[in-house]
Amino acid sequence: MALTALLSVSDKTGIVDFARALHGLGVRLLSTGGTAQLLAKEGLPVTEVAEVTGFPEMLDGRVKTLHPKVHGGLLARRDLPAHMAALEEHGIATIDLLVVNLYPFEATVAKPGCTLEDAIENIDIGGPAMVRSAAKNWKDVGVLTDAAQYPTALAELRAHGRLSDKTRFAFSVAAFNRIAQYDAAISNYLSALQDDGTASAFPAQSNGSFIKLQDLRYGENPHQQAAFYRDLHPAPGSLVTARQLQGKELSYNNIADADAAWECVKSFDSPACVIVKHANPCGVALGADPLEAYSKALKTDPTSAFGGIIAFNQPLDAAAAQAVVKQFVEVLMAPAVTPEALEVFKGKANVRILEIPLEGVQRDGRTAWARGQNAQDVKRVGSGLLVQSADNHELTLADLKVVTRLQPTPQQLQDLLFAWKVAKYVKSNAIVFCKDGMTMGVGAGQMSRLDSARIASIKAEHAGLDLAGTAVASDAFFPFRDGLDVVVDAGATCVIQPGGSMRDQEVIAAADERGVAMVFSGVRHFRH
C-alpha cells in the first residue's frame, strides 16, 4: 500500500524538492495552506487537508489540522486491530510521514519592535499538536521537523520503501526536543514581560535548552560523571564551536580551563597569547606575532605553564608551534592552525589542538575580532541558580580617572589597561603586575588581597623577573593602604583599581606619599 505524507511547513526550504522526490517514490501528498499552494504551483499532485477533513481552514488559518481525520491517521497503532477498525468505521486513512516545522516564534520575538500581538500570532498550535501525535506513534509514523532530515528519510525510503525503526525513533526524539525548545522560548518570552510592556532580562520562569556535545570520561574528579553541552544557538567564536584537529578526548577540566584561556585571549585585538592553569591566567602577553606573544607569556611563570592550556587570537604558524612543542601542553587553541604548524605536532599525538574561527570586523578603521560572548553567566547553588548579566565591560582610556598628583605616562596608561584586562580573568582576589604588554606576576584566588599581592611578587621572583617600573591592577579596591604598599615595595610605579572604598583618600594619600600614579576604573571585576 502506498504511503501517505502530510506536509505543512512554515520554513519552506527544500520542501519542493523533497515533495517531488516523495511523489517519485509513489508517496501520496497531503498538505495545508501555503505549502499546498506552493506544491500545486510546482505541478505536484497534492490533496489539501480540507478535502480530507471536510472542514475548510478557518479563523485566519488558526484551525486547519485540529481534526480526528488528521490526528486519528497519525495516532492509530497499526498493530492494534481495534485502532484499525476504528479508522475504517470512521473513514480515516493512515498518515505515515509527517513533515512539519513551526511558526517562527523565536525569530519573531528576536526582531526589534516585536509586539505582544506579533508574538502571540506566531505561536503555533496545530503544528506542535501534529508533531506530538506523530512522535508519540513513532513505531508507525516518521516525523520530520527539520529540513536537514530530508536526505536521511529519502535515502531510507529509496533503499527500503520505509523508514527504519532506529530512524523513526531518532526523528521522534528530535521532534519532542523541538517542541520542548519551542515551548521554552514561548514561556521565556511571556514570563519576561512586565506591566509596562518591557521585557525583563530575568523571566519569571527560566527554561534553558542545551544540546549535548559529548559524554566525558569523568568530571572534575574521577568519581564524578560529566557531559559537555552547548547553547541551542551558540555565539560564533565561542568554545563550543571549536573543531578538534588532533589529540586525546577533552576532559572536564580541559574544557573549563580552555574556556578561561579562550575568553581572555579574545579580549585583545593585537596578537596575544594566554596560558592558563587551573582556570587562572599564569601568563599573558602581546607581541608582533604569535611567537613573540607566546615567548613573553611563558616568561611570566614557566613552572605553572607546564601542562597548561595555551590560546592564541591569531592563526598558529610553524614558528610559534616550534616553540610551543618544546613544553608539555594539554590544549592548544587558535582561530586557525596552518598545515605546517599541525605537522610540528604530528609527533605529539596526545596534544589537543582546537581551531575556533573568529570573525573579523572593522573597528576604528582596522580589523578586529567579533567576540562571541555570553549574555548571561549562571552558577549552580543548592537547588537553584544564580543568574547574572555577563561581565562584558571593556574599559577605555576615557573611563580612567587619575586620582594622584603624579600623572601616568602614555606607556603606563597602556600597561594599566593591559593589566586591567588580564585581571578581569583572574580569580579574586586578583593582583596582576604588567609591563610592556606582558604579565610579570599574577596573584590569584586568595582570601586576602595582601596575600595575592605577595604571591604575585613571589611568582615574579621565581621567574627571574624584575618588577621595577611595573603597572599593577587590582580587581577590587584596596580597603587599606597596606596592599598598595606591598605592590609599590615590589617595584610598581602605577596602579589601577576600581575605587569606592571608605578609605579611598587614605590609599590615594599613600600613593602620593610613595610617588606612584593611581587611576580609578570605577568598575569592579570580581571573579569567584
Short mmCIF file of C-alpha atoms in Angstrom, two decimals:
data_model
loop_
_atom_site.label_atom_id
_atom_site.label_comp_id
_atom_site.label_asym_id
_atom_site.label_seq_id
_atom_site.Cartn_x
_atom_site.Cartn_y
_atom_site.Cartn_z
CA MET A 1 0.00 0.00 0.00
CA ALA A 2 1.29 3.46 -0.93
CA LEU A 3 2.50 5.67 1.91
CA THR A 4 0.82 8.97 2.73
CA ALA A 5 2.78 12.07 3.76
CA LEU A 6 1.34 15.24 5.29
CA LEU A 7 3.49 18.30 4.62
CA SER A 8 2.82 21.58 6.42
CA VAL A 9 5.85 23.82 6.84
CA SER A 10 6.43 27.43 7.75
CA ASP A 11 10.06 27.40 6.55
CA LYS A 12 9.76 26.02 3.03
CA THR A 13 13.47 25.48 2.47
CA GLY A 14 13.91 22.30 0.40
CA ILE A 15 10.27 21.28 0.66
CA VAL A 16 9.52 21.30 -3.09
CA ASP A 17 12.46 19.03 -3.94
CA PHE A 18 11.60 16.76 -1.03
CA ALA A 19 7.94 16.53 -2.05
CA ARG A 20 8.92 15.88 -5.66
CA ALA A 21 11.18 13.03 -4.51
CA LEU A 22 8.38 11.58 -2.36
CA HIS A 23 5.99 11.73 -5.29
CA GLY A 24 8.56 9.94 -7.42
CA LEU A 25 8.57 7.15 -4.83
CA GLY A 26 4.79 6.81 -5.06
CA VAL A 27 4.02 8.63 -1.82
CA ARG A 28 0.60 10.35 -1.66
CA LEU A 29 0.92 14.02 -0.74
CA LEU A 30 -1.38 15.86 1.67
CA SER A 31 -0.77 19.48 2.58
CA THR A 32 -2.17 22.69 4.04
CA GLY A 33 -2.38 26.38 3.19
CA GLY A 34 0.69 27.97 1.71
CA THR A 35 2.58 24.70 1.48
CA ALA A 36 -0.22 23.13 -0.61
CA GLN A 37 -0.34 26.17 -2.87
CA LEU A 38 3.42 26.04 -3.42
CA LEU A 39 3.42 22.33 -4.25
CA ALA A 40 0.46 22.70 -6.62
CA LYS A 41 2.18 25.63 -8.32
CA GLU A 42 5.18 23.38 -8.90
CA GLY A 43 2.93 20.87 -10.64
CA LEU A 44 2.83 18.26 -7.87
CA PRO A 45 -0.40 16.31 -7.24
CA VAL A 46 -1.35 17.40 -3.74
CA THR A 47 -4.54 16.93 -1.74
CA GLU A 48 -5.47 19.70 0.65
CA VAL A 49 -6.21 18.63 4.22
CA ALA A 50 -9.55 20.44 3.99
CA GLU A 51 -10.65 17.92 1.38
CA VAL A 52 -9.81 15.08 3.77
CA THR A 53 -11.44 16.58 6.89
CA GLY A 54 -14.45 18.08 5.14
CA PHE A 55 -13.81 21.34 7.01
CA PRO A 56 -12.24 24.44 5.49
CA GLU A 57 -9.33 26.24 7.10
CA MET A 58 -10.83 28.86 9.40
CA LEU A 59 -10.06 31.62 11.87
CA ASP A 60 -7.27 33.04 9.69
CA GLY A 61 -5.63 29.64 9.47
CA ARG A 62 -5.65 29.03 13.22
CA VAL A 63 -7.74 25.90 12.69
CA LYS A 64 -6.90 23.56 9.82
CA THR A 65 -5.37 20.31 11.11
CA LEU A 66 -7.02 20.02 14.54
CA HIS A 67 -9.34 17.24 13.39
CA PRO A 68 -9.83 13.49 14.11
CA LYS A 69 -9.17 12.63 10.46
CA VAL A 70 -5.67 14.10 10.87
CA HIS A 71 -4.84 13.02 14.39
CA GLY A 72 -6.56 9.66 14.02
CA GLY A 73 -4.42 8.99 10.96
CA LEU A 74 -1.29 9.89 12.94
CA LEU A 75 -2.09 8.24 16.27
CA ALA A 76 -3.61 4.94 15.25
CA ARG A 77 -1.42 1.96 16.10
CA ARG A 78 -1.21 -0.34 13.11
CA ASP A 79 -0.60 -3.37 15.35
CA LEU A 80 -3.90 -2.95 17.26
CA PRO A 81 -6.94 -4.32 15.38
CA ALA A 82 -9.26 -2.13 17.44
CA HIS A 83 -7.43 1.00 16.28
CA MET A 84 -7.55 -0.04 12.64
CA ALA A 85 -11.22 -0.98 12.91
CA ALA A 86 -11.98 2.45 14.35
CA LEU A 87 -10.25 4.10 11.41
CA GLU A 88 -12.22 2.02 8.96
CA GLU A 89 -15.51 2.74 10.73
CA HIS A 90 -14.95 6.49 10.59
CA GLY A 91 -13.35 6.65 7.16
CA ILE A 92 -9.94 7.76 8.40
CA ALA A 93 -6.83 6.99 6.37
CA THR A 94 -3.44 6.47 7.98
CA ILE A 95 -0.70 9.08 7.67
CA ASP A 96 2.76 7.52 7.52
CA LEU A 97 5.02 10.55 7.23
CA LEU A 98 4.57 13.98 8.81
CA VAL A 99 6.73 16.91 7.68
CA VAL A 100 6.21 19.98 9.87
CA ASN A 101 8.21 22.93 11.04
CA LEU A 102 6.66 25.53 13.28
CA TYR A 103 5.69 29.19 13.04
CA PRO A 104 8.87 31.26 13.54
CA PHE A 105 8.20 32.34 17.11
CA GLU A 106 11.87 32.65 18.12
CA ALA A 107 12.77 34.69 15.04
CA THR A 108 9.72 36.92 15.51
CA VAL A 109 10.41 37.87 19.12
CA ALA A 110 14.10 38.44 18.31
CA LYS A 111 13.16 41.30 15.95
CA PRO A 112 13.41 44.84 17.33
CA GLY A 113 9.99 46.30 17.97
CA CYS A 114 8.20 42.97 18.18
CA THR A 115 4.84 43.48 19.88
CA LEU A 116 2.96 41.07 22.11
CA GLU A 117 0.37 40.76 19.32
CA ASP A 118 3.10 39.76 16.82
CA ALA A 119 4.43 37.18 19.26
CA ILE A 120 1.03 35.67 20.02
CA GLU A 121 0.17 35.31 16.33
CA ASN A 122 3.39 33.34 15.84
CA ILE A 123 2.58 30.75 18.49
CA ASP A 124 1.88 27.57 16.53
CA ILE A 125 -0.94 25.34 17.81
CA GLY A 126 -1.78 22.80 15.12
CA GLY A 127 1.85 22.14 14.20
CA PRO A 128 3.02 21.10 17.68
CA ALA A 129 -0.17 19.06 18.16
CA MET A 130 0.50 17.07 14.98
CA VAL A 131 4.19 16.69 15.83
CA ARG A 132 3.35 15.30 19.26
CA SER A 133 0.84 12.85 17.78
CA ALA A 134 3.28 11.57 15.18
CA ALA A 135 6.21 11.46 17.59
CA LYS A 136 4.18 9.51 20.15
CA ASN A 137 3.31 6.96 17.46
CA TRP A 138 6.89 6.71 16.18
CA LYS A 139 6.68 2.98 15.58
CA ASP A 140 4.30 3.64 12.70
CA VAL A 141 4.89 7.27 11.73
CA GLY A 142 8.01 9.14 10.72
CA VAL A 143 8.02 12.81 11.81
CA LEU A 144 10.43 15.30 10.25
CA THR A 145 10.83 18.69 11.91
CA ASP A 146 13.99 19.93 10.17
CA ALA A 147 15.00 20.14 6.52
CA ALA A 148 18.33 18.57 7.47
CA GLN A 149 16.43 15.29 7.99
CA TYR A 150 15.15 15.13 4.40
CA PRO A 151 18.21 13.39 2.88
CA THR A 152 18.21 10.65 5.54
CA ALA A 153 14.50 9.98 5.04
CA LEU A 154 14.81 9.84 1.26
CA ALA A 155 17.82 7.53 1.37
CA GLU A 156 15.93 5.01 3.51
CA LEU A 157 12.71 5.27 1.53
CA ARG A 158 14.59 4.65 -1.69
CA ALA A 159 16.52 1.74 -0.25
CA HIS A 160 13.78 0.02 1.77
CA GLY A 161 10.45 1.67 0.97
CA ARG A 162 10.09 2.71 4.63
CA LEU A 163 11.98 4.33 7.47
CA SER A 164 13.84 2.06 9.86
CA ASP A 165 12.76 1.77 13.50
CA LYS A 166 16.01 3.43 14.53
CA THR A 167 15.45 6.43 12.27
CA ARG A 168 11.80 6.84 13.24
CA PHE A 169 12.74 6.81 16.92
CA ALA A 170 15.57 9.30 16.35
CA PHE A 171 13.16 11.58 14.46
CA SER A 172 10.66 11.23 17.30
CA VAL A 173 13.22 12.28 19.91
CA ALA A 174 14.26 15.23 17.73
CA ALA A 175 10.59 16.20 17.39
CA PHE A 176 9.93 16.20 21.14
CA ASN A 177 13.16 18.15 21.65
CA ARG A 178 11.99 20.74 19.13
CA ILE A 179 8.61 21.07 20.84
CA ALA A 180 10.36 21.48 24.21
CA GLN A 181 12.61 24.20 22.77
CA TYR A 182 9.64 25.94 21.17
CA ASP A 183 7.53 25.91 24.33
CA ALA A 184 10.54 27.06 26.36
CA ALA A 185 11.01 30.04 24.05
CA ILE A 186 7.34 30.99 24.42
CA SER A 187 7.48 30.62 28.20
CA ASN A 188 10.69 32.63 28.46
CA TYR A 189 9.29 35.45 26.36
CA LEU A 190 5.93 35.68 28.09
CA SER A 191 7.43 35.25 31.57
CA ALA A 192 9.76 38.17 30.93
CA LEU A 193 7.02 40.67 30.05
CA GLN A 194 6.47 43.36 32.65
CA ASP A 195 3.47 45.58 33.35
CA ASP A 196 4.98 48.48 31.40
CA GLY A 197 5.40 46.32 28.30
CA THR A 198 9.17 46.00 28.56
CA ALA A 199 10.95 42.67 28.91
CA SER A 200 12.97 41.72 31.96
CA ALA A 201 16.39 40.16 31.38
CA PHE A 202 15.36 37.63 34.01
CA PRO A 203 12.00 35.97 33.22
CA ALA A 204 9.74 34.71 35.99
CA GLN A 205 10.49 31.20 34.73
CA SER A 206 13.75 30.35 33.02
CA ASN A 207 13.74 27.44 30.57
CA GLY A 208 17.15 26.57 29.21
CA SER A 209 17.79 24.49 26.10
CA PHE A 210 21.18 22.84 25.70
CA ILE A 211 22.45 20.25 23.25
CA LYS A 212 24.88 17.56 24.40
CA LEU A 213 28.16 17.63 22.51
CA GLN A 214 29.78 14.68 24.22
CA ASP A 215 29.91 12.50 27.28
CA LEU A 216 33.11 12.98 29.23
CA ARG A 217 35.22 10.27 30.82
CA TYR A 218 34.59 11.85 34.22
CA GLY A 219 34.04 15.22 35.85
CA GLU A 220 36.30 17.44 37.88
CA ASN A 221 37.39 14.30 39.72
CA PRO A 222 37.33 10.65 38.60
CA HIS A 223 34.41 9.70 40.87
CA GLN A 224 32.17 12.32 39.18
CA GLN A 225 30.25 11.79 35.94
CA ALA A 226 30.08 14.57 33.36
CA ALA A 227 28.95 15.66 29.92
CA PHE A 228 29.57 18.75 27.75
CA TYR A 229 26.60 20.74 26.43
CA ARG A 230 26.26 23.79 24.20
CA ASP A 231 23.64 26.50 23.92
CA LEU A 232 20.88 25.80 21.44
CA HIS A 233 22.16 28.77 19.41
CA PRO A 234 25.85 29.25 20.34
CA ALA A 235 27.62 32.54 19.75
CA PRO A 236 30.11 32.46 16.86
CA GLY A 237 33.68 32.25 18.09
CA SER A 238 32.75 30.58 21.39
CA LEU A 239 34.47 27.47 22.69
CA VAL A 240 31.60 25.14 21.81
CA THR A 241 32.12 25.92 18.11
CA ALA A 242 35.67 24.52 18.23
CA ARG A 243 36.85 21.86 15.81
CA GLN A 244 39.38 19.44 17.32
CA LEU A 245 42.18 18.81 14.84
CA GLN A 246 44.08 16.24 16.86
CA GLY A 247 44.70 14.88 20.34
CA LYS A 248 43.01 12.93 23.09
CA GLU A 249 39.41 13.47 24.07
CA LEU A 250 38.88 16.68 26.01
CA SER A 251 38.33 16.27 29.73
CA TYR A 252 36.02 18.26 32.00
CA ASN A 253 38.95 20.26 33.38
CA ASN A 254 40.42 20.74 29.90
CA ILE A 255 37.18 22.34 28.75
CA ALA A 256 36.83 24.57 31.82
CA ASP A 257 40.42 25.80 31.55
CA ALA A 258 40.22 26.15 27.77
CA ASP A 259 37.20 28.42 28.13
CA ALA A 260 39.08 30.63 30.60
CA ALA A 261 42.03 30.93 28.20
CA TRP A 262 39.86 31.49 25.14
CA GLU A 263 37.69 34.18 26.72
CA CYS A 264 40.79 36.04 27.89
CA VAL A 265 42.72 35.89 24.61
CA LYS A 266 39.65 37.03 22.66
CA SER A 267 39.61 40.28 24.60
CA PHE A 268 42.75 41.51 22.81
CA ASP A 269 42.88 42.91 19.29
CA SER A 270 46.68 42.78 18.94
CA PRO A 271 48.41 39.38 18.59
CA ALA A 272 48.15 37.79 22.05
CA CYS A 273 48.88 34.57 23.88
CA VAL A 274 47.26 33.40 27.10
CA ILE A 275 48.49 30.48 29.17
CA VAL A 276 46.04 29.14 31.76
CA LYS A 277 46.50 26.71 34.63
CA HIS A 278 43.59 25.75 36.87
CA ALA A 279 41.32 28.40 35.35
CA ASN A 280 43.75 31.28 36.06
CA PRO A 281 45.97 33.04 33.53
CA CYS A 282 49.56 32.34 34.56
CA GLY A 283 51.00 34.20 31.57
CA VAL A 284 49.52 36.75 29.17
CA ALA A 285 51.36 38.81 26.59
CA LEU A 286 51.07 40.80 23.42
CA GLY A 287 53.56 40.54 20.59
CA ALA A 288 54.24 41.40 16.99
CA ASP A 289 53.28 37.83 16.12
CA PRO A 290 52.19 34.61 17.91
CA LEU A 291 55.78 33.54 18.56
CA GLU A 292 56.71 36.74 20.35
CA ALA A 293 53.44 36.76 22.30
CA TYR A 294 53.99 33.17 23.43
CA SER A 295 57.65 33.72 24.36
CA LYS A 296 56.71 36.68 26.57
CA ALA A 297 53.71 34.91 28.14
CA LEU A 298 55.82 31.89 29.04
CA LYS A 299 58.34 34.04 30.90
CA THR A 300 55.75 35.11 33.47
CA ASP A 301 55.52 31.71 35.14
CA PRO A 302 57.18 28.84 33.22
CA THR A 303 56.65 26.48 36.17
CA SER A 304 52.87 26.87 36.18
CA ALA A 305 52.74 26.83 32.37
CA PHE A 306 53.84 23.17 32.44
CA GLY A 307 50.78 21.13 31.46
CA GLY A 308 48.74 24.25 30.86
CA ILE A 309 46.27 25.47 28.28
CA ILE A 310 47.58 27.84 25.59
CA ALA A 311 45.40 30.12 23.47
CA PHE A 312 46.26 32.46 20.61
CA ASN A 313 43.99 35.05 18.98
CA GLN A 314 45.95 34.83 15.71
CA PRO A 315 46.45 31.85 13.39
CA LEU A 316 49.05 29.48 14.81
CA ASP A 317 52.01 29.28 12.44
CA ALA A 318 55.00 26.96 12.31
CA ALA A 319 57.31 29.39 14.13
CA ALA A 320 55.06 29.59 17.19
CA ALA A 321 54.35 25.85 17.02
CA GLN A 322 58.08 25.06 17.08
CA ALA A 323 58.36 26.99 20.35
CA VAL A 324 55.21 25.60 21.98
CA VAL A 325 56.02 21.97 21.13
CA LYS A 326 59.05 22.12 23.42
CA GLN A 327 56.84 22.27 26.52
CA PHE A 328 54.15 19.95 27.89
CA VAL A 329 50.79 21.41 26.87
CA GLU A 330 47.35 19.90 27.38
CA VAL A 331 45.30 22.02 24.97
CA LEU A 332 46.34 24.42 22.22
CA MET A 333 43.79 26.83 20.68
CA ALA A 334 43.80 29.32 17.84
CA PRO A 335 41.33 30.76 15.32
CA ALA A 336 43.24 28.83 12.64
CA VAL A 337 46.16 26.40 12.54
CA THR A 338 48.41 26.22 9.48
CA PRO A 339 49.26 22.83 7.97
CA GLU A 340 52.91 23.50 8.84
CA ALA A 341 52.00 24.08 12.50
CA LEU A 342 50.00 20.85 12.57
CA GLU A 343 52.95 19.00 11.13
CA VAL A 344 55.11 20.22 14.02
CA PHE A 345 52.75 18.45 16.47
CA LYS A 346 52.50 15.27 14.46
CA GLY A 347 54.79 13.52 16.93
CA LYS A 348 52.75 14.81 19.91
CA ALA A 349 49.56 12.92 19.17
CA ASN A 350 48.08 13.47 22.63
CA VAL A 351 48.14 17.26 22.43
CA ARG A 352 44.60 18.51 21.90
CA ILE A 353 44.58 21.15 19.16
CA LEU A 354 41.41 23.18 18.70
CA GLU A 355 40.55 25.53 15.86
CA ILE A 356 37.92 28.14 16.72
CA PRO A 357 37.22 30.56 13.86
CA LEU A 358 36.83 34.19 14.87
CA GLU A 359 35.02 36.56 12.54
CA GLY A 360 36.86 39.69 11.52
CA VAL A 361 35.04 43.02 11.77
CA GLN A 362 36.12 46.56 11.12
CA ARG A 363 36.70 48.61 14.24
CA ASP A 364 38.26 52.07 14.20
CA GLY A 365 39.49 51.50 10.67
CA ARG A 366 41.20 48.19 11.41
CA THR A 367 40.23 44.57 11.51
CA ALA A 368 39.39 43.30 14.97
CA TRP A 369 37.70 40.17 16.27
CA ALA A 370 33.96 39.85 16.63
CA ARG A 371 33.88 38.26 20.06
CA GLY A 372 31.20 35.69 20.74
CA GLN A 373 30.26 36.49 24.33
CA ASN A 374 27.69 35.05 26.68
CA ALA A 375 24.87 37.44 27.51
CA GLN A 376 24.48 35.84 30.94
CA ASP A 377 26.52 33.84 33.44
CA VAL A 378 24.98 31.06 35.51
CA LYS A 379 26.21 29.49 38.72
CA ARG A 380 24.63 26.41 40.30
CA VAL A 381 23.79 26.58 44.01
CA GLY A 382 21.86 24.16 46.17
CA SER A 383 18.55 23.50 44.35
CA GLY A 384 18.86 26.79 42.49
CA LEU A 385 20.70 29.04 40.07
CA LEU A 386 22.37 32.40 40.32
CA VAL A 387 21.95 34.20 37.01
CA GLN A 388 23.60 37.50 36.11
CA SER A 389 24.46 39.52 33.05
CA ALA A 390 27.94 38.56 31.88
CA ASP A 391 30.90 40.76 32.77
CA ASN A 392 31.46 42.09 29.26
CA HIS A 393 32.51 45.59 30.29
CA GLU A 394 35.51 46.92 28.37
CA LEU A 395 37.48 49.81 29.82
CA THR A 396 38.86 52.64 27.67
CA LEU A 397 41.32 55.43 28.37
CA ALA A 398 38.43 57.86 28.57
CA ASP A 399 36.99 55.89 31.50
CA LEU A 400 40.08 56.29 33.68
CA LYS A 401 40.15 58.83 36.47
CA VAL A 402 43.60 59.89 37.68
CA VAL A 403 43.36 60.45 41.45
CA THR A 404 47.02 61.12 42.36
CA ARG A 405 49.23 64.16 41.89
CA LEU A 406 51.50 62.13 39.62
CA GLN A 407 50.05 61.60 36.17
CA PRO A 408 50.69 58.27 34.45
CA THR A 409 52.71 58.39 31.22
CA PRO A 410 51.14 57.24 27.93
CA GLN A 411 53.07 53.96 28.19
CA GLN A 412 51.92 53.45 31.76
CA LEU A 413 48.32 54.03 30.71
CA GLN A 414 48.65 51.29 28.09
CA ASP A 415 50.18 48.94 30.65
CA LEU A 416 47.40 49.76 33.12
CA LEU A 417 44.71 48.95 30.55
CA PHE A 418 46.51 45.69 29.69
CA ALA A 419 46.81 44.75 33.36
CA TRP A 420 43.14 45.57 33.92
CA LYS A 421 42.08 43.37 31.02
CA VAL A 422 44.05 40.43 32.43
CA ALA A 423 42.79 40.98 35.99
CA LYS A 424 39.24 40.53 34.76
CA TYR A 425 40.03 36.85 34.04
CA VAL A 426 41.99 36.14 37.25
CA LYS A 427 40.15 34.63 40.21
CA SER A 428 39.52 37.03 43.09
CA ASN A 429 41.28 38.37 44.95
CA ALA A 430 43.37 39.29 41.89
CA ILE A 431 46.61 41.27 41.67
CA VAL A 432 48.37 41.49 38.31
CA PHE A 433 51.78 43.09 37.63
CA CYS A 434 52.41 44.00 33.98
CA LYS A 435 54.93 45.84 31.84
CA ASP A 436 55.29 46.38 28.09
CA GLY A 437 52.29 44.21 27.18
CA MET A 438 53.34 41.28 29.36
CA THR A 439 52.27 39.90 32.71
CA MET A 440 55.15 39.94 35.20
CA GLY A 441 53.44 38.42 38.22
CA VAL A 442 49.94 37.11 38.94
CA GLY A 443 48.38 36.58 42.36
CA ALA A 444 45.00 34.83 42.29
CA GLY A 445 42.22 33.39 44.39
CA GLN A 446 43.41 34.37 47.85
CA MET A 447 41.18 35.23 50.79
CA SER A 448 43.34 38.33 51.38
CA ARG A 449 44.32 40.88 48.76
CA LEU A 450 47.60 41.27 50.63
CA ASP A 451 48.37 37.59 50.08
CA SER A 452 47.55 37.87 46.36
CA ALA A 453 49.97 40.81 46.11
CA ARG A 454 52.70 38.89 47.92
CA ILE A 455 52.17 35.77 45.82
CA ALA A 456 52.38 37.80 42.61
CA SER A 457 55.71 39.20 43.79
CA ILE A 458 57.00 35.76 44.73
CA LYS A 459 55.95 34.36 41.35
CA ALA A 460 57.88 37.11 39.58
CA GLU A 461 60.94 36.46 41.73
CA HIS A 462 60.84 32.73 40.95
CA ALA A 463 60.58 33.53 37.25
CA GLY A 464 63.57 35.87 37.49
CA LEU A 465 61.53 38.92 36.51
CA ASP A 466 62.21 42.43 37.78
CA LEU A 467 59.04 44.21 38.88
CA ALA A 468 60.64 47.66 38.88
CA GLY A 469 58.55 50.05 36.83
CA THR A 470 55.55 47.75 36.54
CA ALA A 471 51.86 48.58 36.39
CA VAL A 472 49.53 46.79 38.79
CA ALA A 473 45.83 46.02 38.50
CA SER A 474 43.67 45.12 41.48
CA ASP A 475 40.27 43.65 40.56
CA ALA A 476 38.64 45.38 43.55
CA PHE A 477 39.53 48.37 45.69
CA PHE A 478 42.33 48.41 48.24
CA PRO A 479 40.48 48.57 51.59
CA PHE A 480 43.64 49.80 53.34
CA ARG A 481 46.97 51.25 52.25
CA ASP A 482 48.85 48.06 53.16
CA GLY A 483 48.04 46.37 49.84
CA LEU A 484 49.30 49.39 47.94
CA ASP A 485 52.49 49.42 49.98
CA VAL A 486 53.16 45.76 49.12
CA VAL A 487 52.94 46.31 45.36
CA VAL A 488 54.96 49.54 45.50
CA ASP A 489 57.62 47.82 47.61
CA ALA A 490 57.79 45.17 44.90
CA GLY A 491 58.50 47.81 42.24
CA ALA A 492 55.16 49.05 40.91
CA THR A 493 55.08 52.68 39.75
CA CYS A 494 51.43 52.92 38.75
CA VAL A 495 48.22 51.24 39.89
CA ILE A 496 44.71 50.76 38.57
CA GLN A 497 41.85 49.86 40.90
CA PRO A 498 38.08 50.43 40.95
CA GLY A 499 37.97 52.86 43.87
CA GLY A 500 34.89 53.12 46.04
CA SER A 501 36.36 52.26 49.44
CA MET A 502 35.57 54.21 52.57
CA ARG A 503 39.33 54.69 52.83
CA ASP A 504 39.97 55.80 49.24
CA GLN A 505 41.53 59.04 50.45
CA GLU A 506 43.88 57.14 52.74
CA VAL A 507 45.02 54.96 49.81
CA ILE A 508 45.34 57.96 47.46
CA ALA A 509 47.42 59.78 50.08
CA ALA A 510 49.64 56.71 50.39
CA ALA A 511 50.13 56.64 46.61
CA ASP A 512 51.11 60.33 46.66
CA GLU A 513 53.45 59.65 49.57
CA ARG A 514 55.09 56.78 47.70
CA GLY A 515 55.36 58.76 44.48
CA VAL A 516 53.26 56.48 42.28
CA ALA A 517 50.41 57.22 39.89
CA MET A 518 46.98 55.76 40.54
CA VAL A 519 43.86 55.66 38.40
CA PHE A 520 40.34 54.57 39.27
CA SER A 521 38.36 52.48 36.81
CA GLY A 522 35.02 52.83 38.55
CA VAL A 523 34.37 49.16 37.76
CA ARG A 524 34.99 46.04 39.83
CA HIS A 525 35.86 42.65 38.31
CA PHE A 526 35.25 40.02 40.99
CA ARG A 527 35.58 36.50 39.54
CA HIS A 528 34.73 33.82 42.06
#
